[in-house]
Amino acid sequence: MARADRTAATERDTAPAQTDEWRLRYHVGDLVHYTEWTTDFPTVENYYEQYRRGDCAHDVVIERREVLG
């Protein structure tokens, strides 16, 4: 069975995968609301557009955090 070359050079040349998580922060009246953190940015972006154009929410912001593996 063939095995991958796990020398120090090959381990050093590859960077660990880093993912970002996104959530929406918005205000309704004086209350601040947050969606759950997710890696699915298109969904958060879609919610952002809906909330930004709607009448109920204001100060709509997309927040990002890096998840280090």
PDB file of C-alpha atoms in Angstrom:
ATOM      1  CA  MET A   1       0.000   0.000   0.000  1.00  0.00           C
ATOM      2  CA  ALA A   2       1.416   3.420  -0.927  1.00  0.00           C
ATOM      3  CA  ARG A   3       1.732   6.046   1.781  1.00  0.00           C
ATOM      4  CA  ALA A   4       1.919   9.799   1.488  1.00  0.00           C
ATOM      5  CA  ASP A   5       5.297  11.428   1.990  1.00  0.00           C
ATOM      6  CA  ARG A   6       5.093  13.022   5.465  1.00  0.00           C
ATOM      7  CA  THR A   7       8.497  14.693   5.554  1.00  0.00           C
ATOM      8  CA  ALA A   8       8.974  17.993   7.321  1.00  0.00           C
ATOM      9  CA  ALA A   9       9.115  19.840   3.981  1.00  0.00           C
ATOM     10  CA  THR A  10       5.674  18.667   2.860  1.00  0.00           C
ATOM     11  CA  GLU A  11       4.096  19.434   6.219  1.00  0.00           C
ATOM     12  CA  ARG A  12       5.626  22.918   6.260  1.00  0.00           C
ATOM     13  CA  ASP A  13       4.468  23.823   2.712  1.00  0.00           C
ATOM     14  CA  THR A  14       0.781  23.203   3.301  1.00  0.00           C
ATOM     15  CA  ALA A  15      -1.192  25.681   5.351  1.00  0.00           C
ATOM     16  CA  PRO A  16      -3.953  24.463   7.627  1.00  0.00           C
ATOM     17  CA  ALA A  17      -7.445  25.095   6.375  1.00  0.00           C
ATOM     18  CA  GLN A  18      -9.005  28.148   7.964  1.00  0.00           C
ATOM     19  CA  THR A  19     -12.696  28.785   7.723  1.00  0.00           C
ATOM     20  CA  ASP A  20     -14.643  31.895   8.461  1.00  0.00           C
ATOM     21  CA  GLU A  21     -17.986  31.994  10.182  1.00  0.00           C
ATOM     22  CA  TRP A  22     -20.566  34.671   9.611  1.00  0.00           C
ATOM     23  CA  ARG A  23     -23.594  35.996  11.457  1.00  0.00           C
ATOM     24  CA  LEU A  24     -25.997  38.886  11.225  1.00  0.00           C
ATOM     25  CA  ARG A  25     -26.389  41.533  13.920  1.00  0.00           C
ATOM     26  CA  TYR A  26     -29.443  43.766  13.747  1.00  0.00           C
ATOM     27  CA  HIS A  27     -31.547  45.992  15.983  1.00  0.00           C
ATOM     28  CA  VAL A  28     -35.305  45.888  16.420  1.00  0.00           C
ATOM     29  CA  GLY A  29     -36.263  48.882  18.480  1.00  0.00           C
ATOM     30  CA  ASP A  30     -33.707  49.060  21.288  1.00  0.00           C
ATOM     31  CA  LEU A  31     -32.952  45.306  21.278  1.00  0.00           C
ATOM     32  CA  VAL A  32     -29.934  43.789  19.553  1.00  0.00           C
ATOM     33  CA  HIS A  33     -30.450  40.436  17.843  1.00  0.00           C
ATOM     34  CA  TYR A  34     -27.941  37.963  16.382  1.00  0.00           C
ATOM     35  CA  THR A  35     -28.286  35.002  14.056  1.00  0.00           C
ATOM     36  CA  GLU A  36     -26.246  31.865  14.726  1.00  0.00           C
ATOM     37  CA  TRP A  37     -22.681  31.599  13.448  1.00  0.00           C
ATOM     38  CA  THR A  38     -22.520  29.744  10.130  1.00  0.00           C
ATOM     39  CA  THR A  39     -19.997  29.070   7.374  1.00  0.00           C
ATOM     40  CA  ASP A  40     -22.711  29.587   4.744  1.00  0.00           C
ATOM     41  CA  PHE A  41     -22.022  33.197   3.720  1.00  0.00           C
ATOM     42  CA  PRO A  42     -24.603  33.381   0.883  1.00  0.00           C
ATOM     43  CA  THR A  43     -27.400  32.693   3.382  1.00  0.00           C
ATOM     44  CA  VAL A  44     -26.182  35.427   5.744  1.00  0.00           C
ATOM     45  CA  GLU A  45     -25.815  37.819   2.821  1.00  0.00           C
ATOM     46  CA  ASN A  46     -29.370  37.042   1.716  1.00  0.00           C
ATOM     47  CA  TYR A  47     -30.694  37.756   5.224  1.00  0.00           C
ATOM     48  CA  TYR A  48     -28.689  40.989   5.267  1.00  0.00           C
ATOM     49  CA  GLU A  49     -30.380  42.233   2.111  1.00  0.00           C
ATOM     50  CA  GLN A  50     -33.828  41.271   3.392  1.00  0.00           C
ATOM     51  CA  TYR A  51     -33.367  42.924   6.791  1.00  0.00           C
ATOM     52  CA  ARG A  52     -31.671  46.007   5.365  1.00  0.00           C
ATOM     53  CA  ARG A  53     -34.570  46.653   2.985  1.00  0.00           C
ATOM     54  CA  GLY A  54     -37.267  45.790   5.519  1.00  0.00           C
ATOM     55  CA  ASP A  55     -39.066  48.164   7.860  1.00  0.00           C
ATOM     56  CA  CYS A  56     -38.528  46.379  11.189  1.00  0.00           C
ATOM     57  CA  ALA A  57     -34.756  46.105  11.594  1.00  0.00           C
ATOM     58  CA  HIS A  58     -32.090  48.796  11.548  1.00  0.00           C
ATOM     59  CA  ASP A  59     -28.306  48.916  11.968  1.00  0.00           C
ATOM     60  CA  VAL A  60     -27.937  45.616  10.116  1.00  0.00           C
ATOM     61  CA  VAL A  61     -24.331  44.335  10.058  1.00  0.00           C
ATOM     62  CA  ILE A  62     -22.631  41.142   8.887  1.00  0.00           C
ATOM     63  CA  GLU A  63     -20.037  39.986  11.433  1.00  0.00           C
ATOM     64  CA  ARG A  64     -17.150  37.648  10.644  1.00  0.00           C
ATOM     65  CA  ARG A  65     -14.907  35.514  12.821  1.00  0.00           C
ATOM     66  CA  GLU A  66     -11.999  33.303  11.879  1.00  0.00           C
ATOM     67  CA  VAL A  67     -11.984  29.733  13.059  1.00  0.00           C
ATOM     68  CA  LEU A  68      -8.464  28.437  13.454  1.00  0.00           C
ATOM     69  CA  GLY A  69      -8.061  24.721  13.175  1.00  0.00           C
TER      70      GLY A  69
END
